Short mmCIF file of C-alpha atoms in Angstrom, two decimals:
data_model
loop_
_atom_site.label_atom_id
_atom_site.label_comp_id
_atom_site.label_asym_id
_atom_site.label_seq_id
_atom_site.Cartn_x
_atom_site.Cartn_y
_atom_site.Cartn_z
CA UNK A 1 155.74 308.30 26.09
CA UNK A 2 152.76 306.69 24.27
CA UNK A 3 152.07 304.17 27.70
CA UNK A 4 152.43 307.02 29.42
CA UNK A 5 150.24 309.34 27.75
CA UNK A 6 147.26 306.49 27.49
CA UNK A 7 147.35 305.64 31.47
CA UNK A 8 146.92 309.97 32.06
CA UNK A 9 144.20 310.28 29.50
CA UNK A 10 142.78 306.66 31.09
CA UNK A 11 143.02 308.58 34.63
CA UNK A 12 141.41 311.52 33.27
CA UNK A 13 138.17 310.06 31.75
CA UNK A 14 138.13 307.84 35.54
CA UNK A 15 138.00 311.81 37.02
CA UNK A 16 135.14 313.23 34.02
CA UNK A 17 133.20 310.49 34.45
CA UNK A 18 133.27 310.05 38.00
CA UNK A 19 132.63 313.68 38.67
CA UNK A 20 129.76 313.56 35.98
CA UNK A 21 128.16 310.98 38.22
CA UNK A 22 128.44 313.01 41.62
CA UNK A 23 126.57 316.34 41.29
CA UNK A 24 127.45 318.49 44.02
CA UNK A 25 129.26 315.94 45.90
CA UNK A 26 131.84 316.25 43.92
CA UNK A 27 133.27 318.87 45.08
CA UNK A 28 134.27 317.65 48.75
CA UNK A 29 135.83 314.69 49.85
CA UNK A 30 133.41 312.25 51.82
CA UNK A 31 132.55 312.80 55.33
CA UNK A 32 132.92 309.57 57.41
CA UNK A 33 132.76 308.98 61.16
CA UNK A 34 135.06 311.14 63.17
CA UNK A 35 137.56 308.71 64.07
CA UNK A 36 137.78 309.36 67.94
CA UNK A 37 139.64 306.45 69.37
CA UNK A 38 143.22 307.38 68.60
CA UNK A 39 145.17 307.25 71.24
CA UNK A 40 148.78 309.09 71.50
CA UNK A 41 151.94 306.96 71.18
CA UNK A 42 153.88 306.34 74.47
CA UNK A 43 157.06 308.16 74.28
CA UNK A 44 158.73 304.66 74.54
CA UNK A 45 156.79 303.96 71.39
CA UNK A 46 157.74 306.89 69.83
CA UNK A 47 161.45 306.00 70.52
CA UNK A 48 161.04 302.44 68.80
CA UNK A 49 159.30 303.80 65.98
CA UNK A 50 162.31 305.71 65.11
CA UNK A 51 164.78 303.25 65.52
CA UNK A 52 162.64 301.05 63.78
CA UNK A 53 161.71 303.42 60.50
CA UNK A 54 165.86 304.10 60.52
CA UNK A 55 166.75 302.94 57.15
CA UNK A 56 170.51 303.87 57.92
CA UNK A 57 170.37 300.17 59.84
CA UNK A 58 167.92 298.23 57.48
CA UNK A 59 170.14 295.00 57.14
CA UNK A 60 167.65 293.38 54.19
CA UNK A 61 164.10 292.81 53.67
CA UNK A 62 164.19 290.22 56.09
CA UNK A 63 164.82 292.93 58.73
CA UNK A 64 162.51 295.04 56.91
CA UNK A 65 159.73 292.55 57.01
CA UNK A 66 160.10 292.20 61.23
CA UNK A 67 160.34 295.68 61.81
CA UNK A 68 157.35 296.44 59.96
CA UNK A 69 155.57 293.68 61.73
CA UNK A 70 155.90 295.56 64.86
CA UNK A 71 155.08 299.01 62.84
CA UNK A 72 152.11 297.85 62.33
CA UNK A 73 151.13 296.71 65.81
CA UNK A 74 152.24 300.08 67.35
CA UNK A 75 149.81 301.84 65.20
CA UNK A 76 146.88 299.83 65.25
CA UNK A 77 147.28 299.62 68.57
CA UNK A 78 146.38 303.47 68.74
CA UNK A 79 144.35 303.14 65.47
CA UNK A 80 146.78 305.67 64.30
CA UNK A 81 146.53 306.17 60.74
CA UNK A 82 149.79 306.42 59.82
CA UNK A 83 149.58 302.79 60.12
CA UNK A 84 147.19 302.37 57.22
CA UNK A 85 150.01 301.93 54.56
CA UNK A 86 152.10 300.44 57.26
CA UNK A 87 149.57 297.29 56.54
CA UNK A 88 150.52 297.35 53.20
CA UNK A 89 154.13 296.26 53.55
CA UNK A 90 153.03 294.05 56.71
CA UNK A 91 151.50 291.89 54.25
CA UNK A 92 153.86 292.74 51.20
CA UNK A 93 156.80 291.59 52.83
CA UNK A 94 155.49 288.53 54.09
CA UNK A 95 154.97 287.44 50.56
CA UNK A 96 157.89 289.39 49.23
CA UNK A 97 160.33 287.38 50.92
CA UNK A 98 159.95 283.67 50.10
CA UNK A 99 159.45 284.84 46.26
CA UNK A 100 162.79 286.88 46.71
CA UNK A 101 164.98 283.99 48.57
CA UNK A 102 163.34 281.39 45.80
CA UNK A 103 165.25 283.36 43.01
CA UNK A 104 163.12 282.57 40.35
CA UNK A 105 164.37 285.39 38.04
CA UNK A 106 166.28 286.13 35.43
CA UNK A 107 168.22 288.38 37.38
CA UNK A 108 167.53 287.64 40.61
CA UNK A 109 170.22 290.36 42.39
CA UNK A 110 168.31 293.01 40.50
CA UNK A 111 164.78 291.50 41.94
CA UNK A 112 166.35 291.95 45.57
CA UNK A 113 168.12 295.37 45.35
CA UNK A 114 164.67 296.75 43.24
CA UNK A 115 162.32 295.73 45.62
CA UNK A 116 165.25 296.59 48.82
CA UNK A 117 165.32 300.06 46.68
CA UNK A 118 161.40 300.77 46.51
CA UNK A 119 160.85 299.78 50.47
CA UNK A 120 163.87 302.12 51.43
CA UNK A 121 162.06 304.97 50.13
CA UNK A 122 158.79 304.09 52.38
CA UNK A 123 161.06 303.63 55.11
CA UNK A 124 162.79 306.83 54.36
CA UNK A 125 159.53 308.96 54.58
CA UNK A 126 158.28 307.37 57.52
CA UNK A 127 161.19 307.80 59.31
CA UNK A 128 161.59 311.60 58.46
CA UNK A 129 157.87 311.99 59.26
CA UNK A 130 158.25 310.21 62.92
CA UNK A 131 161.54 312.76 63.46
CA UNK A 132 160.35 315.77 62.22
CA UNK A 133 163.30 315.31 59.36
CA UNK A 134 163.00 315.11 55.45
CA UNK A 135 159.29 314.00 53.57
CA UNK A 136 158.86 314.06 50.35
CA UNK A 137 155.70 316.50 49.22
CA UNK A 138 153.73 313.66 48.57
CA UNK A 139 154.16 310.85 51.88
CA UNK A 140 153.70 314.59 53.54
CA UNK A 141 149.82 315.15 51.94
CA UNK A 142 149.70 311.42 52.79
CA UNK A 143 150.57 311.91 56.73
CA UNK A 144 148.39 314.93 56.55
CA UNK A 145 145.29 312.86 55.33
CA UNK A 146 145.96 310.45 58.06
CA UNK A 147 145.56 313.16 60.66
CA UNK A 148 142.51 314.02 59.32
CA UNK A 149 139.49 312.38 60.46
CA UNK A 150 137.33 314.06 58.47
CA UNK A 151 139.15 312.10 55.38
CA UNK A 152 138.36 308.64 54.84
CA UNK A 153 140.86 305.96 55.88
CA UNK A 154 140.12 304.57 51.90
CA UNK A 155 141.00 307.87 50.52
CA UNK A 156 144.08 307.52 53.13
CA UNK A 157 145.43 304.84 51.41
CA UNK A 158 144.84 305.87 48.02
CA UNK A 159 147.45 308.64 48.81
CA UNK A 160 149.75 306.47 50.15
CA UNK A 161 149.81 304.16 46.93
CA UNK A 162 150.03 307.14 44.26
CA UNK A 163 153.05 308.67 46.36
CA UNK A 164 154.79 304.99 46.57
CA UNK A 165 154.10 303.85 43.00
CA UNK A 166 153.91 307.01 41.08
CA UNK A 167 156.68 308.66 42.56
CA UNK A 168 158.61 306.29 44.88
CA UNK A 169 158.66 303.53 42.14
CA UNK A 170 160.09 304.87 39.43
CA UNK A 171 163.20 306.80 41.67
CA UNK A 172 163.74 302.83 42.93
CA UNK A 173 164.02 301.67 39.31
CA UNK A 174 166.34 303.90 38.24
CA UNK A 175 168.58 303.96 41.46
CA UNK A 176 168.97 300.37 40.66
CA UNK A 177 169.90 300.74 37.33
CA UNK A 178 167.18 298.82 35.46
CA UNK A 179 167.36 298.39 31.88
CA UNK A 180 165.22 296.66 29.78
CA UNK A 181 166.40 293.71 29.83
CA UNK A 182 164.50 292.99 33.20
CA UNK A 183 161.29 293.58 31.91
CA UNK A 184 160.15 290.17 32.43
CA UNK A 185 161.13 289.69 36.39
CA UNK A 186 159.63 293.55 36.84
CA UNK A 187 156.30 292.02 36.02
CA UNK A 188 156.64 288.63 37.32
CA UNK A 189 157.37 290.54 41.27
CA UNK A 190 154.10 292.51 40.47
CA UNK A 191 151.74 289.60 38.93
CA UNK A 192 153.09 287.58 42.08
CA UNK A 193 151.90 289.82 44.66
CA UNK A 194 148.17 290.82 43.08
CA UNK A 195 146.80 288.49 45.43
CA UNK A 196 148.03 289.93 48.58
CA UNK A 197 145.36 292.55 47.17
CA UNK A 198 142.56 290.76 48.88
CA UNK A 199 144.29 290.23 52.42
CA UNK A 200 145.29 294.20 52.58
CA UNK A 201 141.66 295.28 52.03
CA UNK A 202 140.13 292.68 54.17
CA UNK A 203 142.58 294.26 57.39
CA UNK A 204 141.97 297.28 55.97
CA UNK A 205 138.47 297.40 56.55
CA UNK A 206 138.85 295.65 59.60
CA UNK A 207 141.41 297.54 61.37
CA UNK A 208 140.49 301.61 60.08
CA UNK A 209 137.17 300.59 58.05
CA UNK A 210 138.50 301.61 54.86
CA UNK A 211 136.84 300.66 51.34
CA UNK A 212 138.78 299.64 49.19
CA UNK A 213 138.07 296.08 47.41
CA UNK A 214 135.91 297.75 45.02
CA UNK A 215 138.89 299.65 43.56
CA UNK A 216 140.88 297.45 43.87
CA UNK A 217 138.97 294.70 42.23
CA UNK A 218 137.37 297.70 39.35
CA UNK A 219 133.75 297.46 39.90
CA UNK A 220 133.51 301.09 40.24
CA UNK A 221 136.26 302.50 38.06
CA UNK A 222 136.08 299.70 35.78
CA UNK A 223 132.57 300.23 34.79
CA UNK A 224 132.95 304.34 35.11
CA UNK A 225 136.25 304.14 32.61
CA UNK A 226 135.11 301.73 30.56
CA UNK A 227 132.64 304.30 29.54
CA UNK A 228 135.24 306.32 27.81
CA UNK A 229 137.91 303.75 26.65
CA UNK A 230 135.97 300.67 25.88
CA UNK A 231 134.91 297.67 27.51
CA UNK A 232 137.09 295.41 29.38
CA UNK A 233 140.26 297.78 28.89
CA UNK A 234 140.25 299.49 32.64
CA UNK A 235 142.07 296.69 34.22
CA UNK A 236 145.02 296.46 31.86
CA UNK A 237 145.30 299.88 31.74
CA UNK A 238 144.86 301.05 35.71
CA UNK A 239 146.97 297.70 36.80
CA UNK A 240 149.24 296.46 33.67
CA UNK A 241 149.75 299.92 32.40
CA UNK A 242 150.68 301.93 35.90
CA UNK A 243 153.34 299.28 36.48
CA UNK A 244 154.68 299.81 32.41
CA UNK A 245 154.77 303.68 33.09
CA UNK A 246 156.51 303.17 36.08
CA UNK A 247 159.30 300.90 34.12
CA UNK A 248 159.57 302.80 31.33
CA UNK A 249 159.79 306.34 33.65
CA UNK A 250 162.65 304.98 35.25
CA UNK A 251 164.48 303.93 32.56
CA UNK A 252 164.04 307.50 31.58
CA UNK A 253 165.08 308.96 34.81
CA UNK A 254 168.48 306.84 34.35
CA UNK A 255 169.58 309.42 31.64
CA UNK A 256 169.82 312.83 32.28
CA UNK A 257 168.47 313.91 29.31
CA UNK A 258 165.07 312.68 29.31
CA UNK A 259 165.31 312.46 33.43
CA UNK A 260 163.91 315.64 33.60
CA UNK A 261 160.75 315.43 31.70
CA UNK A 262 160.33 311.87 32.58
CA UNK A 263 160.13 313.52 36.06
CA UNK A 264 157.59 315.51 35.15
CA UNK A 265 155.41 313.42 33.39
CA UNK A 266 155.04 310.96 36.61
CA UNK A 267 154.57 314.21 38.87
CA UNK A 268 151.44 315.05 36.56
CA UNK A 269 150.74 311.43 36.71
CA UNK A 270 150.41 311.51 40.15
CA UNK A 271 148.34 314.79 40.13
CA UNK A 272 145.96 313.64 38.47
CA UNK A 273 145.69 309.95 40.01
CA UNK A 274 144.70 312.36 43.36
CA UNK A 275 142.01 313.86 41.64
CA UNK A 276 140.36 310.03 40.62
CA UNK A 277 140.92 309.15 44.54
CA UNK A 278 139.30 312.53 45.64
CA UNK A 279 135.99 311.54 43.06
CA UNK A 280 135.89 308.13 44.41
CA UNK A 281 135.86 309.48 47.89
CA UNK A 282 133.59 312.19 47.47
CA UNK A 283 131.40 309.60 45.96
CA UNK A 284 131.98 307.57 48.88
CA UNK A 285 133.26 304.36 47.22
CA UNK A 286 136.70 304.61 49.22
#
């Protein structure tokens, strides 16, 4: 639990200090433009969504990464917001794939079903939200933001990355039965795909204006965190460490004994991850 307990206090000090730094802005989310160019699905859109989001008849990631290809276009095409994380696995697949089908792992069956696992779940909430079936608590408050246009499309997307990495992550590790000996492939997925960083923001901002390369990159949480744990620390701990928490959560989550507060401990996690996004936005740098 010490990993664990470092990246909440690190999350904490992000919220103190970026609170500290807002006054009474702090205490509301920031107020962008109304977003009023959405435009309502077609109800033959509406029917391909849901076949598409239907992870009963997800063949592989290769099917995963076409149908999200044409996700993506039906939202932005109606600069729907539900679409904002959709953009994330546009571009994450696309990369995904050729580093998958290489097999440059240790285990390269485990790479596969991990990263087949952790999409599933995206899939799974998307499709529930599209047919008024199953979402989890947290792609809910995410769908909620998105049909909010009083919400920035940055703090949009913040929400959609706590729910999939705090929450979704971990479940996908420990449905796929990760151990510890694929510690090394775990990171080498992740450290593959930081660059695909820079192409999400840039559509990002393009397609629903979002901020979000200064997060991502840690000029504003680096410099506000580093004023608590030290110089230079913030981007091991916000980028190395959520990834280690999510590992060794899962792992956890495997046995039923420590499942439960394992659980917990990435619920509060995510809690107060939500809080840092709402400072950030409030203080307008999402």
């Amino acid at each position: 639990m010490r990993k664990l307990s470092r990246f909440a206090i690190a999350l904490t000090a992000v919220a103190a200090v970026t609170t500290a730094s807002l006054g009474a802005a702090a205490s509301a989310l920031a107020a962008p433009a109304a977003v009023t160019d959405v435009t309502p699905l077609t109800g033959a859109e509406q029917a391909e969504l849901i076949q598409l989001s239907d992870p009963s008849t997800l063949r592989d990631l290769h099917d995963g990464e076409q149908r999200m290809e044409r996700i993506t276009e039906i939202f932005i095409g109606h600069h729907d917001r539900a679409g904002i994380f959709a953009v994330f696995y546009r571009n994450i697949l696309r990369d995904a794939n050729p580093l998958l089908d290489a097999g440059d792992f240790d285990d390269p069956t485990w790479a596969r079903n991990v990263s087949a696992a952790f999409f599933h779940r995206y899939l799974e909430n998307l499709h529930g939200h599209l047919t008024g079936g199953p979402v989890t608590p947290q792609w809910q408050r995410y769908y909620d933001m998105a049909g909010d246009p009083a919400i920035s499309a940055g703090r949009v997307a913040g929400t959609g990355l706590d729910a999939h990495l705090l929450i979704d992550f971990p479940a996908a590790i420990a449905e796929t039965h990760t151990t510890v000996a694929n510690t090394r492939d775990f990171f080498a997925i992740g450290d593959s795909l930081i660059g695909t960083t820079s192409r999400i923001t840039d559509e990002l901002r393009t397609l629903y204006g979002a901020k979000l390369a200064e997060f991502f990159h840690l000029y504003f949480v680096g410099s506000a965190a580093d004023l608590v744990i030290g110089q230079h620390q913030t981007t091991y701990i916000l980028f190395q460490g959520i990834r280690g928490t999510s590992l060794a959560s899962g792992i956890a989550m495997e046995d039923p004994i420590t499942a439960g507060p394992a659980e917990l401990s990435m619920l509060a996690l995510y809690e107060t991850a939500e809080t840092v996004f709402n400072g950030l936005a409030a203080a307008g740098q999402i």
